[in-house]
Amino acid sequence: MKVRIKNWTGVASWRWIANDDNCGICRMAFDGCCPDCKLPGDDCPLVWGQCSHCFHMHCIVKWLQSQTVNQQCPMCRQEWKFNNK
Amino acid sequence: MDKLKAIFPVVTDNYTLCDMPASEIEEDEFNAMVEFTETANIVVPIQNMIVNRTEDILRDKIVPQFWSFFKKNDFSRTGFQKFYNAVKYLHDSYTSFYHIYDRLLLFRKRTNLKKPIYEHTCPHSALRLILRAILFSYYYLEHDNIIKEFYEAALKMEDSEGDHHCIILEDNMDCNCLHSFNETNRKLGEMHLLEPLVGQDLTDVIYNYTHSHIQKICKDSFDTNYIWTLEKWLKNVVLNWLGKIYCHDTSPGDDPMLMFNNKLTNFLYNSYTKIRIDQLFNIIIEYPESLPALSDLRDALPKTDLKPLLTETLQKAMETRLLHPGVSTPDILTAYVAAIRSLKVLDSTGLLLETVTQPVHQYLRSREDTVRCVVSSLTEEGPNDLAYELVNGEAVRIDENTPTDDDDENWECWIPDPIDSAPSKSCAIRKTSDIISMLVNVYGSKELFVNEYRTLLADRLLSQYNCDTEKEIMYLELLKLRFGESQLHYCEVMLKDIANSKRINQYIKQDAEYRESDIPLNAMIVSAQFWPPFKEEKLELHNEVTEQIKKYTEAFETLKGSRTLCWKNHLGVVDIEIELAGRTTSYSVTPVQATVAMYFQDKGTWELEELSKVMQCPPTILRRKIGFWQSHGIIAETSSDVFSIQEDQENKDVNVQEDIFVEDYEAESAMASARDQREEELHTFWSYIVGMLMNLDTLPLERIHQMLKMFAFQGPTIECSIQELKVFLDRKVREHHLIYSNGYYKLPK
Ligand SMILES: [Zn+2]
Ligand SMILES: [Zn+2]
Ligand SMILES: [Zn+2]
């Protein structure tokens, strides 16, 4: 018997490689999107800080804008620096 | 005195009709008689004597003789002949009296007698009064049937088309029965007996005849307007015929034809409406072909007072024909939609619709698959044409606070609005103009509806990689108009996922780093948060596929930084080609089935247990999946739990390239449906129910529900309405886990 696969359409769900499931700021799932967005993934990306915490990009940007004095990570209170890995 | 007897032979003791004066009395003879009576002063006694004798003769002889014509045991004549003869006899006698009363009239003039006879100054009127009074004091019971037979035969003849073929004496071609008929009516008219003697029977005959005529015409034929034709028939045939009878009626009073006209027109409408009401369920089912019948009914109904009957009858018909376990939910929905459309024709206020469909709502709610059926008929072409409604119907936004009728259990207490409530007001409250809104409101929750739609959409998208997303997007846009953007946002993401997947597949395939082996792989990459939960199933794919998947995942990770893929191995579609014994066949199968085939390519014989371990698939499920290849003659169970490829195909057509595309996409949802989840919850009650019935032997539904409420419904989510419990228990009965009789459930022995 010879079997030939002409086409295999599989199903997969995508997810962010992050050490948590939810955004520490908005509490929404990373694989979902921030409260201001409608579409997940490319449209509502994640960003990592050098402290290794990560958030929805829109969430951390909003957070940082609200912080007038120090730009701190809302989780560990270290100074926030984007980690462009 | 002899002269008197000659002039008024009626006064003689042995007067018979044959003694009727043969010729006119000489003028002077009459004058002599007048003179004599005046001198003897016996004018009044003479008149009294004539009247008394008339009464005696009528009572003793003529009337009994007349009624004797109707005797039942005379089989020698038809009813037509009997009645004809009876009237002929009566009229002959009447004519004899009439001549005598001519003389009485003259006598009264000459003697200037003013004393009335029974308050009549006209002797002839008095004669007819006496005749009538005596005639009906001897009522003979059999006569009704004979009179009916007489008129029925004549009416049938009148209504028969073409030649006026005699149907009374069928063997006689030149029978003058029509003449006899007219003669009889004329005689009755002369005696002023038409209405008193035959009026009621004639009316009955006409009613029966009209009713069966309508029935014959309207039987099972809903696609033609009949009201106008029937009215024309009534006028041209029945009323015209009646006119020929009643033109002989000379009695004073209201015009009988006017009375008949009104009475019969009313009867026609009533009769037609009643017949249509009895057929209404079938008429509804045949919508829109039955539109003519519906518009007839709409026009006829206001002329009758049959609206309550219509409501009651239709409701009953719906219950007996539709609302029982033997009818599938799609069929109920089809009928329901047809009912909505038809009843809108009958009654634009929606009041009727609401009343009639109330039990249907209640029933549909108790069915588990209602929402699924509604949703699938909304977005697929089917007998309901709901998709058409969605595309062409006027979009009515279904608001969260739309008053629905499901917020209480005691809908029996629901009181219909008064019939005379202003239509405009009802229209404002009711959204009956929109079928989809009505259907959604059957369930009361648009959330449930949208969830079910999402599950269906997910199934469609996952089972057909190349499904028509453009059409799906169009439906989605239309649904958004009704359900609102937010409710359907998840579905939008799902459709977007599919579009993105196609782009990513293309991109990855062009990637120089990505190498595709013998397995062309495409992925449907979903945003799990937005899709309904998938059924979890374990499956170890063939390592060739696993390898390819690994490569694909790597390519994806490179493409989309910080993101990876979690594969649902058991989901997807595989197009596979199998060459066996010189025959090549194409199939479209599930990943499990494809994996089975791939393992059998590696090794011709597998023990079930062994393959189950390799594929990490439970033996029972695996056996079913192998079953697919068995049914196509690829694999056989050679001994118990041992499967082998069937190399020795009996097929003689060697080397034939066949391209049978076998679609075997198991019609099984990839989604864990709300129903499945609910099922699991209900199963937690089952042990309680078994325990109860072991202790108490038999219990009615209400009692089981009560006890579950006390002991089993503890979590906030685990609630169960009595209807839902009934559905659950009834399924247990079907599965023979329970016995139900006389309203009580018990365990089988
Ligand atoms: Zn966030
Ligand atoms: Zn965002
Ligand atoms: Zn941090």
JSON list of C-alpha atoms in Angstrom, two decimals, chain B residues 21 33 45 113 140 154 169 173 193 228 278 282 350 356 402 427 515 530 597 647 697 703 713:
[
{"chain": "B", "resi": 21, "resn": "PRO", "atom": "CA", "xyz": [-120.29, 22.00, -9.26]},
{"chain": "B", "resi": 33, "resn": "MET", "atom": "CA", "xyz": [-130.97, 31.75, -2.64]},
{"chain": "B", "resi": 45, "resn": "PRO", "atom": "CA", "xyz": [-125.43, 30.72, 10.18]},
{"chain": "B", "resi": 113, "resn": "LEU", "atom": "CA", "xyz": [-122.28, 40.41, 5.24]},
{"chain": "B", "resi": 140, "resn": "TYR", "atom": "CA", "xyz": [-96.41, 13.75, 10.02]},
{"chain": "B", "resi": 154, "resn": "ALA", "atom": "CA", "xyz": [-84.13, 19.24, -8.27]},
{"chain": "B", "resi": 169, "resn": "LEU", "atom": "CA", "xyz": [-86.47, 9.27, -13.25]},
{"chain": "B", "resi": 173, "resn": "MET", "atom": "CA", "xyz": [-85.26, 10.58, -21.26]},
{"chain": "B", "resi": 193, "resn": "LEU", "atom": "CA", "xyz": [-97.83, 26.92, 1.76]},
{"chain": "B", "resi": 228, "resn": "TRP", "atom": "CA", "xyz": [-65.34, 34.97, -5.69]},
{"chain": "B", "resi": 278, "resn": "ASP", "atom": "CA", "xyz": [-59.97, 22.72, 9.57]},
{"chain": "B", "resi": 282, "resn": "ASN", "atom": "CA", "xyz": [-51.88, 22.09, 6.00]},
{"chain": "B", "resi": 350, "resn": "GLY", "atom": "CA", "xyz": [-49.68, 39.86, 15.21]},
{"chain": "B", "resi": 356, "resn": "VAL", "atom": "CA", "xyz": [-51.10, 30.49, 18.35]},
{"chain": "B", "resi": 402, "resn": "THR", "atom": "CA", "xyz": [-36.80, 43.27, 24.25]},
{"chain": "B", "resi": 427, "resn": "CYS", "atom": "CA", "xyz": [-47.58, 46.72, 16.45]},
{"chain": "B", "resi": 515, "resn": "ARG", "atom": "CA", "xyz": [11.71, 22.79, 3.75]},
{"chain": "B", "resi": 530, "resn": "PHE", "atom": "CA", "xyz": [-11.80, 34.06, 20.64]},
{"chain": "B", "resi": 597, "resn": "ALA", "atom": "CA", "xyz": [-3.29, 4.87, 7.07]},
{"chain": "B", "resi": 647, "resn": "GLU", "atom": "CA", "xyz": [-3.58, -6.41, -0.47]},
{"chain": "B", "resi": 697, "resn": "ASP", "atom": "CA", "xyz": [-39.82, 3.11, 44.03]},
{"chain": "B", "resi": 703, "resn": "ARG", "atom": "CA", "xyz": [-41.21, 15.39, 43.15]},
{"chain": "B", "resi": 713, "resn": "PHE", "atom": "CA", "xyz": [-28.47, 21.73, 43.28]}
]
